[in-house]
Tab-separated table of C-alpha atoms and ligand atoms in Angstrom:
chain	number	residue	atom	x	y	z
A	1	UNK	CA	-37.818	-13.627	41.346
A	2	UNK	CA	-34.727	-11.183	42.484
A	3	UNK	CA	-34.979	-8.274	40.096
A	4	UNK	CA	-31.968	-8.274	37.545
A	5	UNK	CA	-29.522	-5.261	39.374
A	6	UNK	CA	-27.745	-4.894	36.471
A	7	UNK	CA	-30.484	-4.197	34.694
A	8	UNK	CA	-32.663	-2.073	37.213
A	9	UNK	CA	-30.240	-0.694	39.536
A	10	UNK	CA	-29.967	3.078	40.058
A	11	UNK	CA	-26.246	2.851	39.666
A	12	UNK	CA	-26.715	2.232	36.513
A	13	UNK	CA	-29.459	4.747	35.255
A	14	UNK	CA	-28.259	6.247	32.084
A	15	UNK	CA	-28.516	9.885	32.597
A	16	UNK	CA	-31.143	12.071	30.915
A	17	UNK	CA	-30.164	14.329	27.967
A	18	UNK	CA	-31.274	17.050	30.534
A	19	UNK	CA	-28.748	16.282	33.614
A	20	UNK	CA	-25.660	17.828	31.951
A	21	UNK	CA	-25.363	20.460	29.561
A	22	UNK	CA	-28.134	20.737	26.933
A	23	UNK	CA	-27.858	18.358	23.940
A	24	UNK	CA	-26.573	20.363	20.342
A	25	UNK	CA	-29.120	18.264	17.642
A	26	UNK	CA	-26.628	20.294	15.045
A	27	UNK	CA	-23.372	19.508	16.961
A	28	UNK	CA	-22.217	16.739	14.708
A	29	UNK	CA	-23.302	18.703	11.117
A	30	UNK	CA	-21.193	22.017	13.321
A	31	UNK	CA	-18.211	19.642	13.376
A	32	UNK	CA	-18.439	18.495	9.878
A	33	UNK	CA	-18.507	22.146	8.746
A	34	UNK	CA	-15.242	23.166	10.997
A	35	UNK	CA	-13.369	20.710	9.445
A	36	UNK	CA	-14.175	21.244	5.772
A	37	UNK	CA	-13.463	24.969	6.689
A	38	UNK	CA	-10.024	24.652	7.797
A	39	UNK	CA	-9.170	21.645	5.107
A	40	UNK	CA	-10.642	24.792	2.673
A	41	UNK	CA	-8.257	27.241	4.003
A	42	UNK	CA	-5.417	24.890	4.494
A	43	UNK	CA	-5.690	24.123	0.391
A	44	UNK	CA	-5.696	20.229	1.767
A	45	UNK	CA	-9.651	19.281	0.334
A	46	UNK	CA	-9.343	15.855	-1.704
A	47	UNK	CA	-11.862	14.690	-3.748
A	48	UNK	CA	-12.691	11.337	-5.697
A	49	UNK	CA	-10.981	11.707	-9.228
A	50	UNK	CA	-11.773	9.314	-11.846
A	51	UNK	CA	-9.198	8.587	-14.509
A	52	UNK	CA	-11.420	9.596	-17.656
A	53	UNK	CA	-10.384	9.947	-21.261
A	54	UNK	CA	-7.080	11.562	-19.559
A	55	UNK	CA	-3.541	9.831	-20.710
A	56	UNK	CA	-2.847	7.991	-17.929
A	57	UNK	CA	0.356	8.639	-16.222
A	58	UNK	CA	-1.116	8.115	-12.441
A	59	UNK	CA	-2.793	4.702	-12.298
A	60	UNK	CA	-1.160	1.984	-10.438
A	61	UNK	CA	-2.118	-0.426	-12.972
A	62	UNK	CA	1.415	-0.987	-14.089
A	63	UNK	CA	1.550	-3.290	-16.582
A	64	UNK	CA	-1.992	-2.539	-18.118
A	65	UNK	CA	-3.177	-5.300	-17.364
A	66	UNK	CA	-6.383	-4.342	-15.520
A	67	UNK	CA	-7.890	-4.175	-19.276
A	68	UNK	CA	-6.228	-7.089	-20.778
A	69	UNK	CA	-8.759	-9.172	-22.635
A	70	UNK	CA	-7.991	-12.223	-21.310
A	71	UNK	CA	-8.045	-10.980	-17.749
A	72	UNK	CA	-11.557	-9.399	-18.467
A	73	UNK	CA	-12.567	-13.063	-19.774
A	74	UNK	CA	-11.030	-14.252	-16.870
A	75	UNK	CA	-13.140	-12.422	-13.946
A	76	UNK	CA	-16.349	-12.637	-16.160
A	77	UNK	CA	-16.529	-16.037	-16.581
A	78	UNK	CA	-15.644	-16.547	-12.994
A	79	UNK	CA	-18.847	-14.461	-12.495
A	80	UNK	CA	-20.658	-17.090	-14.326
A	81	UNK	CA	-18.919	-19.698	-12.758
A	82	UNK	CA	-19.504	-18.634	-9.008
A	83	UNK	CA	-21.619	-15.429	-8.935
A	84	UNK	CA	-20.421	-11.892	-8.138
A	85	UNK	CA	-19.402	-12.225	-4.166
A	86	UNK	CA	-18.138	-14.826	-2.255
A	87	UNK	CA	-20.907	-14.484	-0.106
A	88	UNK	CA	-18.893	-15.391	3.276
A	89	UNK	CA	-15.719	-15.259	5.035
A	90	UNK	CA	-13.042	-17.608	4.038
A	91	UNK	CA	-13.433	-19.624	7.160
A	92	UNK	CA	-16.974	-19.801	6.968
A	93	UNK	CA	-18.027	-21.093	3.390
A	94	UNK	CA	-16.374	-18.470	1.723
A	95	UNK	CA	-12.810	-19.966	0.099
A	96	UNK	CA	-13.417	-20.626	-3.573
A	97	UNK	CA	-11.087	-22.964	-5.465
A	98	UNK	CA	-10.026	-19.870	-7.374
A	99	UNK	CA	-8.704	-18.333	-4.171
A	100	UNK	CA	-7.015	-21.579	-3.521
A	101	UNK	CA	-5.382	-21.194	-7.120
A	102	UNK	CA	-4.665	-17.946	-6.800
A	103	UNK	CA	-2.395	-18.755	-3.531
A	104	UNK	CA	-0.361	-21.877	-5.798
A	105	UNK	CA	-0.126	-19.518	-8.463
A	106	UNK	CA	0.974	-16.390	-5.882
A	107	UNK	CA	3.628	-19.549	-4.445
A	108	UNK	CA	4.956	-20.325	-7.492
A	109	UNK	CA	5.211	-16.971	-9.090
A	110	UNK	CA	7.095	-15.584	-5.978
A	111	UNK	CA	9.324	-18.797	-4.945
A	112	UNK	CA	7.304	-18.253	-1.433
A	113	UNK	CA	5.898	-21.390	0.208
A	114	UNK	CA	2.525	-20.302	1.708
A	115	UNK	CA	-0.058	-17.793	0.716
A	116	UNK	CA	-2.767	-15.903	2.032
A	117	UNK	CA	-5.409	-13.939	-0.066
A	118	UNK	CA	-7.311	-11.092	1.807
A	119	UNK	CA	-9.633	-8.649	0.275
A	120	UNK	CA	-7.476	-6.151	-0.392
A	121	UNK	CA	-3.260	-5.105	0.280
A	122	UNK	CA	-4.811	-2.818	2.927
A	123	UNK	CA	-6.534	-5.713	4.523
A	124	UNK	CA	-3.379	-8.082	4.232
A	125	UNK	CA	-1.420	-5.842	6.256
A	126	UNK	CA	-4.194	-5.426	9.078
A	127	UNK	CA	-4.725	-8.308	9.314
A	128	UNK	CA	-0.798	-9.406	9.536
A	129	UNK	CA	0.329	-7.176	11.834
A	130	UNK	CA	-3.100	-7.871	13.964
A	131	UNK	CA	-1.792	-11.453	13.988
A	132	UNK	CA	1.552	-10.810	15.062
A	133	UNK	CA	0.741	-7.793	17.536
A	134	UNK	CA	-0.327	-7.855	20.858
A	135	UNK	CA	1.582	-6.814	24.572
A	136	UNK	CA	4.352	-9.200	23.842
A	137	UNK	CA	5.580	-7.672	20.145
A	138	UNK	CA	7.154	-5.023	19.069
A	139	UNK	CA	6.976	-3.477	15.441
A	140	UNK	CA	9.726	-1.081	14.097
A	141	UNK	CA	8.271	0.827	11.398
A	142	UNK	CA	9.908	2.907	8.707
A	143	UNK	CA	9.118	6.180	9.058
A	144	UNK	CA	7.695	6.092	4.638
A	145	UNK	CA	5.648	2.882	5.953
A	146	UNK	CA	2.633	3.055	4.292
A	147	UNK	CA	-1.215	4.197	6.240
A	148	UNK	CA	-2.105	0.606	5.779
A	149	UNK	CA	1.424	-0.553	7.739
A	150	UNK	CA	0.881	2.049	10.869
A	151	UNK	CA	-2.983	1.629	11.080
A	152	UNK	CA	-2.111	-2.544	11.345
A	153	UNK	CA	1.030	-1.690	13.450
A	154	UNK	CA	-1.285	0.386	16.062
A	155	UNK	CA	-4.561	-1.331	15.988
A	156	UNK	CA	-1.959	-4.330	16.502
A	157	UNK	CA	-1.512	-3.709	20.101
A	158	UNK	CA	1.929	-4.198	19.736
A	159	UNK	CA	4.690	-1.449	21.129
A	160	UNK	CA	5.425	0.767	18.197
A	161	UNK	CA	8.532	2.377	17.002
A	162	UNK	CA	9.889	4.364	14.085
A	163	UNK	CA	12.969	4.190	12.442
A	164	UNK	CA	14.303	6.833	10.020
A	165	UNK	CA	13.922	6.103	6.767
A	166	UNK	CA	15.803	3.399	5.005
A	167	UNK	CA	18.624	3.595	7.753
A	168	UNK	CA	19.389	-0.097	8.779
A	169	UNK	CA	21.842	1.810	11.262
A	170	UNK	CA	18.404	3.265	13.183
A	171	UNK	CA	17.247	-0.067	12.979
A	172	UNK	CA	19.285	-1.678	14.927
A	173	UNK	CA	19.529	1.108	17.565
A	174	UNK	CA	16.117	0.540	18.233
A	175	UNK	CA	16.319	-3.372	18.149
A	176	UNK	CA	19.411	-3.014	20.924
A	177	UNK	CA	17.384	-0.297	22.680
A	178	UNK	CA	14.655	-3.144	22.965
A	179	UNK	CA	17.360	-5.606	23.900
A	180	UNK	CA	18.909	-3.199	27.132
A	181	UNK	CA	15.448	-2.483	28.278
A	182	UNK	CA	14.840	-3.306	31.707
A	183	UNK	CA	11.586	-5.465	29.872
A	184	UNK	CA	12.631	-6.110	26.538
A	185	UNK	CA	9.908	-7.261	24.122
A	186	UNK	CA	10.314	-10.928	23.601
A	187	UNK	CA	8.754	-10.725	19.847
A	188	UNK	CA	10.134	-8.330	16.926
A	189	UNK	CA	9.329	-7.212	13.499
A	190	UNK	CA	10.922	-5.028	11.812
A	191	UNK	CA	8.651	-3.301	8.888
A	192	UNK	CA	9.236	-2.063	5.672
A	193	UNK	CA	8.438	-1.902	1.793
A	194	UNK	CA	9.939	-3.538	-1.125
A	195	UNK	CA	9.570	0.138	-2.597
A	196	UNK	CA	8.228	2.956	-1.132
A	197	UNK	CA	4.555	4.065	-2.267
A	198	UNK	CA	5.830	8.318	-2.140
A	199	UNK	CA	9.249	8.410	-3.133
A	200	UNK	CA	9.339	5.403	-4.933
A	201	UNK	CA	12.996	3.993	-3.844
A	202	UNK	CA	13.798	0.960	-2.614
A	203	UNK	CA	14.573	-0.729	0.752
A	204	UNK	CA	17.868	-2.759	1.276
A	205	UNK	CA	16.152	-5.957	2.059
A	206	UNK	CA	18.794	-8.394	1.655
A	207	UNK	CA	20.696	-6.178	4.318
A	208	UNK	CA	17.585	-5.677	6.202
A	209	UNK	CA	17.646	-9.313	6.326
A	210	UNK	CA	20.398	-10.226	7.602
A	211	UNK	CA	20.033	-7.672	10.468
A	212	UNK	CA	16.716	-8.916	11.748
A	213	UNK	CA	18.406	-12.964	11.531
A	214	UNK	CA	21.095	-11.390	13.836
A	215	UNK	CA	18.580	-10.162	16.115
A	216	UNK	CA	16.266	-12.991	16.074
A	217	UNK	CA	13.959	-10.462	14.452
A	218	UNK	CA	11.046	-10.736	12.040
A	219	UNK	CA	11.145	-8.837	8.401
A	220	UNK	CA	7.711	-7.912	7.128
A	221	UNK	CA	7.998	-6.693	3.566
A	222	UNK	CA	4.919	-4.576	1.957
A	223	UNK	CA	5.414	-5.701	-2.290
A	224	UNK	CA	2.655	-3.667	-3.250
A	225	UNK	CA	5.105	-1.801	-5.372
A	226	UNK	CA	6.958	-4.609	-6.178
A	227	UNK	CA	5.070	-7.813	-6.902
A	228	UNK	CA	5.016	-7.818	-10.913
A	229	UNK	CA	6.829	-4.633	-11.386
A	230	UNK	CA	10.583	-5.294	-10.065
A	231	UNK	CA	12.939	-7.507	-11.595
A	232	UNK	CA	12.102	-11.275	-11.313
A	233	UNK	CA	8.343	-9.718	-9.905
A	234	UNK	CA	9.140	-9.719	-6.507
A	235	UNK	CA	11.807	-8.069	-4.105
A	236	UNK	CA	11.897	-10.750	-1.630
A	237	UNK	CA	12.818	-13.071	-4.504
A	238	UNK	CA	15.640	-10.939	-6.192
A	239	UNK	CA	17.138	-10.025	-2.919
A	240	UNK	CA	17.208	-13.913	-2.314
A	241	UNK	CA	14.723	-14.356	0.148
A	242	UNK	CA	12.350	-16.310	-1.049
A	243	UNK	CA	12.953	-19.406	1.469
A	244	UNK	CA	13.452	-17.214	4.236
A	245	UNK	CA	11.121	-18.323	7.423
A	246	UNK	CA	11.729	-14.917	8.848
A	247	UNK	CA	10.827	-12.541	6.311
A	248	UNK	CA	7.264	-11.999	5.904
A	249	UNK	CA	5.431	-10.288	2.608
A	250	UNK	CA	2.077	-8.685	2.288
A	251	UNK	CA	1.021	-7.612	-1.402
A	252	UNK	CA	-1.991	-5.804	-2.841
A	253	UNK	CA	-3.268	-7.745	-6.444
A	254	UNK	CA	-4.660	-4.003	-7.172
A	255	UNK	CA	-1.297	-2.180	-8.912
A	256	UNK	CA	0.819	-4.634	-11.251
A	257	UNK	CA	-1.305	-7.371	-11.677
A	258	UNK	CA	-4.640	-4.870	-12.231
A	259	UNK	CA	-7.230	-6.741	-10.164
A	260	UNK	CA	-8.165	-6.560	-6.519
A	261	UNK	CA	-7.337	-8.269	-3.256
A	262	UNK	CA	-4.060	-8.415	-1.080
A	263	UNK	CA	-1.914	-11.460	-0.060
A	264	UNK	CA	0.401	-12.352	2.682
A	265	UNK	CA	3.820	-14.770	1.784
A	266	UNK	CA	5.485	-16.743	3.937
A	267	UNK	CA	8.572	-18.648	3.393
A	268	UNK	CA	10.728	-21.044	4.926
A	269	UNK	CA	10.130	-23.987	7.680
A	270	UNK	CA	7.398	-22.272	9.461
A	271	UNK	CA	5.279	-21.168	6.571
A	272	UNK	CA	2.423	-23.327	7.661
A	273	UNK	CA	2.543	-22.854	10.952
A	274	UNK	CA	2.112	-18.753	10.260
A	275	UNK	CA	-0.140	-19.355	7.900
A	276	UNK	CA	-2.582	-21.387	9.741
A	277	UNK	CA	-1.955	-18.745	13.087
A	278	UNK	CA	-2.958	-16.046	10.419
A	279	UNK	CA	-6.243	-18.201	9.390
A	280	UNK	CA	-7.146	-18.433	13.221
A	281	UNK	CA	-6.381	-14.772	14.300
A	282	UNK	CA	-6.562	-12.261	11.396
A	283	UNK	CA	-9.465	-10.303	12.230
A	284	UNK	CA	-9.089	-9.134	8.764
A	285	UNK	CA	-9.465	-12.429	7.645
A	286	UNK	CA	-12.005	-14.064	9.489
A	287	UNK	CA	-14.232	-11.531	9.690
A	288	UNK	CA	-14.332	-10.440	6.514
A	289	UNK	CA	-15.951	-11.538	3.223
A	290	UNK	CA	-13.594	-13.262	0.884
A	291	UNK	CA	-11.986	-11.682	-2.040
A	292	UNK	CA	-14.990	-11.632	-4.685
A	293	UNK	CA	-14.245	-14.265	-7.235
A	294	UNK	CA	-13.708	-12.139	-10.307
A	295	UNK	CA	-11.071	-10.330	-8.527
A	296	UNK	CA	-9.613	-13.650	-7.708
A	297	UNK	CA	-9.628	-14.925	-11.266
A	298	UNK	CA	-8.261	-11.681	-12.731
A	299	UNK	CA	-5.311	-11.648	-10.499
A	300	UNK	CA	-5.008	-15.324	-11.674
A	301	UNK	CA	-5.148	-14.516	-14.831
A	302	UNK	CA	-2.722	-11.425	-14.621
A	303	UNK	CA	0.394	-13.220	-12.820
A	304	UNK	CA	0.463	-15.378	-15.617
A	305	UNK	CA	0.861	-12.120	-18.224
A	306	UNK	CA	2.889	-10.533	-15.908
A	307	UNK	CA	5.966	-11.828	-17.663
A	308	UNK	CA	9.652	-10.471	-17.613
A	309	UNK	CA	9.429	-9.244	-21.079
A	310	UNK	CA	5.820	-6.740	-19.557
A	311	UNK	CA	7.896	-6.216	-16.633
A	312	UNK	CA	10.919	-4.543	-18.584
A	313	UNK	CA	8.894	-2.481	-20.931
A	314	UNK	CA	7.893	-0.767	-17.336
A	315	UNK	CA	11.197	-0.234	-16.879
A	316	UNK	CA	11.754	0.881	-19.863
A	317	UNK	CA	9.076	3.703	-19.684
A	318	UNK	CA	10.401	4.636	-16.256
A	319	UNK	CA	13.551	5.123	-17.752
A	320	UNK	CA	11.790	7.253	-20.400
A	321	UNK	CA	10.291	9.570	-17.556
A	322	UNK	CA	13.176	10.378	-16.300
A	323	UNK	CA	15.660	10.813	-18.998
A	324	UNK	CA	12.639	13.141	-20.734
A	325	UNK	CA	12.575	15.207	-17.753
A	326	UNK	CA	16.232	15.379	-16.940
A	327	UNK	CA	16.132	17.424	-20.258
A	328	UNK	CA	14.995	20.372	-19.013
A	329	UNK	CA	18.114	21.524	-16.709
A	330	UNK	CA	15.392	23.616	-14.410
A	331	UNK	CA	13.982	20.134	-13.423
A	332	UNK	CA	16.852	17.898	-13.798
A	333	UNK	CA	17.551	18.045	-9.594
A	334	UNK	CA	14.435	18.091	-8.999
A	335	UNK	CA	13.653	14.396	-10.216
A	336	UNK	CA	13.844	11.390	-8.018
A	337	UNK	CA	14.162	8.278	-9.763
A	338	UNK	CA	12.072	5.783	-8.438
A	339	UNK	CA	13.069	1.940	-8.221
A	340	UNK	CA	10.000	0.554	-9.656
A	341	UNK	CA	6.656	2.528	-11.621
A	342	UNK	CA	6.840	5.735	-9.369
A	343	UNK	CA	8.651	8.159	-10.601
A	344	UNK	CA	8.970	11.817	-8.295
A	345	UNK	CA	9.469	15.394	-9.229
A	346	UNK	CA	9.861	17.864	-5.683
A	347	UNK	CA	7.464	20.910	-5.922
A	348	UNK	CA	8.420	24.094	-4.480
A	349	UNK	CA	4.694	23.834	-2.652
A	350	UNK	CA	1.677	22.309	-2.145
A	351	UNK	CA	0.060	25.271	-3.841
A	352	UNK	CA	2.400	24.929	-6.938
A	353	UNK	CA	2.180	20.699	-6.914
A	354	UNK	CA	-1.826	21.091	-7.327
A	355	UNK	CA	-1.689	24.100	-9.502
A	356	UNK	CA	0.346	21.474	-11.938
A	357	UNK	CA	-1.950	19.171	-11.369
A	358	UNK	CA	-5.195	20.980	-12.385
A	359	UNK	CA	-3.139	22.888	-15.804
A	360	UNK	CA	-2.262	18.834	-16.677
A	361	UNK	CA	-5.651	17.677	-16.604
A	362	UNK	CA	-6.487	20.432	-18.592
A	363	UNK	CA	-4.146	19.419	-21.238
A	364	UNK	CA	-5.814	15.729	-21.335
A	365	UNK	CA	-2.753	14.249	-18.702
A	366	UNK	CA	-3.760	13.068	-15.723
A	367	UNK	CA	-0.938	12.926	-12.633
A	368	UNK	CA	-0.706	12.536	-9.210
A	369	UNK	CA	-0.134	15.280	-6.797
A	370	UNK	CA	1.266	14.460	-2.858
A	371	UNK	CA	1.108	17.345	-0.065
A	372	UNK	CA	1.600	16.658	3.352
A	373	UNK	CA	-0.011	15.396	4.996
A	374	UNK	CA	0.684	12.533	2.296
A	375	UNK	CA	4.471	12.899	2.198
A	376	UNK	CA	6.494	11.878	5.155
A	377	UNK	CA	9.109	14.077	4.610
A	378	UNK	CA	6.668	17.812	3.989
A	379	UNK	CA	7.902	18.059	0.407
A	380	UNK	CA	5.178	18.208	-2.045
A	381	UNK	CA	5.722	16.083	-5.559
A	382	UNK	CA	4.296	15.172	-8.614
A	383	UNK	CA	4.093	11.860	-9.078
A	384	UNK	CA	4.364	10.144	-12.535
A	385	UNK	CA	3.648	6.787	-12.988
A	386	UNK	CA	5.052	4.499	-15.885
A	387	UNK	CA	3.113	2.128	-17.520
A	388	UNK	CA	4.626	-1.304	-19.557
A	389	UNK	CA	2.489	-0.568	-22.476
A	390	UNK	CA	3.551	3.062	-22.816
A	391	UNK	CA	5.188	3.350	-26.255
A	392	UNK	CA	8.175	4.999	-25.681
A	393	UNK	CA	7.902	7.745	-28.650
A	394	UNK	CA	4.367	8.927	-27.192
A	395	UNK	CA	5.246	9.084	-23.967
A	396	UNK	CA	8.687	11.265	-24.037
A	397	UNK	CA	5.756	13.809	-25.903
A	398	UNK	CA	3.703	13.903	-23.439
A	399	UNK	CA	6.463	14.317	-20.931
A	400	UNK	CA	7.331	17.319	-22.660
A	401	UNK	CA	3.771	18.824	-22.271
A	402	UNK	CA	4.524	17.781	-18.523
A	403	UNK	CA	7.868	19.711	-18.222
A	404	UNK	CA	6.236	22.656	-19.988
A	405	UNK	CA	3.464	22.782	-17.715
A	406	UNK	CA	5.262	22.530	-14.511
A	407	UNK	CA	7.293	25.551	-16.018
A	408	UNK	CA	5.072	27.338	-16.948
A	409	UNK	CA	2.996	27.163	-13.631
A	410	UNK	CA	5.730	27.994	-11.688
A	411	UNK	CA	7.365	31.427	-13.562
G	1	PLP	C1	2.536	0.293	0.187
G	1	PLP	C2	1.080	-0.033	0.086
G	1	PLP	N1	0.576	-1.003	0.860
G	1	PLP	C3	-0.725	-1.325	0.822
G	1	PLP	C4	-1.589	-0.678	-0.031
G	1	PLP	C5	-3.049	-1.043	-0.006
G	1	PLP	O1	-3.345	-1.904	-1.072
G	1	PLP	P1	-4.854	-2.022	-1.594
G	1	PLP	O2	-5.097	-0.839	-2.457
G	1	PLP	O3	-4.892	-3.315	-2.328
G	1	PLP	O4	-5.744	-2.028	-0.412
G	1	PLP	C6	-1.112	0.312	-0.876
G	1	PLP	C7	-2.047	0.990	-1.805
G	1	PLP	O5	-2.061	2.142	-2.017
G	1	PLP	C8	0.261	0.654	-0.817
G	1	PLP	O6	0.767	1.627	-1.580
């Protein structure tokens, strides 16, 4: 038998750890402890915070739902009912017929036509950009678009571009620029969210829109912000596009609605057709086990609390947040009103945003703080989050600690 030369060839002799420079056993731990050094002395180390007895004015659960009895009730006895995992991908033996009601229920609740649950909004946007990438696409990205968006836009294989933020005007500069190029991408998709995860304001879809039908464009909208917090619970919906074929929304079930999971929304004539070229090329969603069934049922559960009367009382204490604030005239410009639950106030630094942080939590309130890296635009914040069930009385209190804190952290 003719040896295998692939397999026994000298050509393809690894080398030995001894033909090059000697192999450092430590060079990997040496690494680790670089990095940790200079995150250290840049003031940049994170760690994992857990929410605690602390009031809650950071959580993205919204409309409190997450702890809702009924919701609980809802993932447990889907627990009983199909066990804790869903044990395989959805195109193996994986799709429950809760994930099946969760997508009629996601259709109904957001006027959309299809829907497609992944395990989480990070996933959904992988794995929709993945399906829509590749040599022939291009993806213009907003320059606020969230880790999730540019990871999916990149991995995507697509040509990638970023427009300033919120300026339809930059938009279609690049789209034209795409247009006069001597090879002009014949597939384009114009990215942005409903409302933006940092600053908290909102995109001009309906504008947005109307640019990318002009250009024979796509519109992929990231609702994770948006889905169950905005007027009428989605953006896509209030800015009338909701039977729009060329406007595509992704969704995490994690913030309003207080579960897990992500979903992707299609609309118009070709709904099925994307959905079934997302079931057959979503990396994210083929190879990847379904959304666990408790999530599923929660998130079930949730959309049908998550009702305009829940979705104004978050308004409400968003409205409360900033009027409370606005108070104190040293931190009245300094707010940025946000168009859904995040709510903004600019820190001088990143050393002041943390040192606000830490003097909260010791005062029982728990915040979030964003340093760049984590801001697009280098200007530290607080972030405060409103929350439907906030009663209105408590919270301008609290608010009040919040103002006096920042103060008094930063004379
Ligand atoms: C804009 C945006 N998209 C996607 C995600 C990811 O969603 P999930 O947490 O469900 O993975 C987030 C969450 O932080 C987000 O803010």
């Amino acid at each position: 038998m003719v040896p295998d030369q692939t397999l026994t060839g000298p050509s393809t002799r690894l080398p030995a750890a001894t033909d090059n420079a000697p192999v450092d056993p430590r060079a990997w731990e040496t690494w680790l402890a670089a990095r940790s050094r200079v995150r250290a002395a840049r003031g940049m180390q994170r760690t994992d915070n857990s929410r605690g007895p602390l009031t809650d004015l950071a959580s993205n659960d919204y409309l409190g739902l997450g702890g809702h009895p009924e919701v609980r009730a809802a993932a447990a006895a889907a627990v009983h009912e199909y066990g804790a995992g869903a044990a395989a991908s959805r195109v193996a033996t994986g799709t429950l017929q809760v994930h099946r009601e969760l997508e009629r229920s996601l259709c109904r609740y957001t006027g959309r036509a299809e829907a497609l649950v992944f395990s989480s909004g990070y996933t959904a946007n992988l794995g929709v950009l993945g399906a829509l990438g590749g040599p022939g696409s291009l993806f213009i990205l907003d320059a606020h678009a969230h880790a999730s968006l540019i990871d999916g836009a990149r991995l995507s294989g697509a040509q990638v571009e970023t427009s300033e933020h919120n300026s339809l005007g930059d938009i279609e500069r690049l789209l034209l620029q795409n247009m006069q190029s001597p090879a002009p991408k014949p597939r384009v998709a114009v990215v942005v969210e409903s409302v933006y995860s940092v600053l908290g304001d909102a995109a001009p879809l309906a504008e947005a829109a109307d640019l990318c039908a002009r250009h024979g464009a796509l519109l992929v909208v990231d609702e994770a912000h948006s889905l169950a917090a905005t007027e009428h619970g989605s953006a896509a919906r209030a800015a009338g596009l909701a039977g729009s074929g060329h406007v595509v929304v992704t969704a995490t079930l994690s913030k309003a609605l207080g579960a897990q999971g992500g979903a992707a929304l299609l609309g118009g004539e070709s709904a099925g057709l994307l959905r079934e070229h997302l079931v057959n090329t979503s990396r994210t969603f083929l190879f990847d086990t379904a959304l666990a069934p408790a999530a599923a049922a929660a998130a079930l559960r949730s959309l049908d609390l998550a009702d305009p009367q829940r979705i104004g009382d978050l308004a409400r204490s968003a409205r409360v947040i900033c009027d409370t604030l606005a108070g104190h005239p040293e931190l009245r410009g300094r707010i940025e009103r946000g168009a859904g639950a995040v709510q903004s106030i600019r820190m001088p630094g990143a050393d002041a945003a943390m040192a606000a942080t830490a003097a909260l939590r010791e005062r029982g309130i728990a915040v979030a703080c964003f340093r760049p890296p984590s801001v697009p635009d280098g200007i530290s914040r607080l972030r405060i989050t409103a929350h439907a069930h906030q009663d209105p009385v408590e919270l301008a209190l609290v608010l009040e600690t919040v103002a006096r804190t920042i103060l008094e952290v930063e004379s």
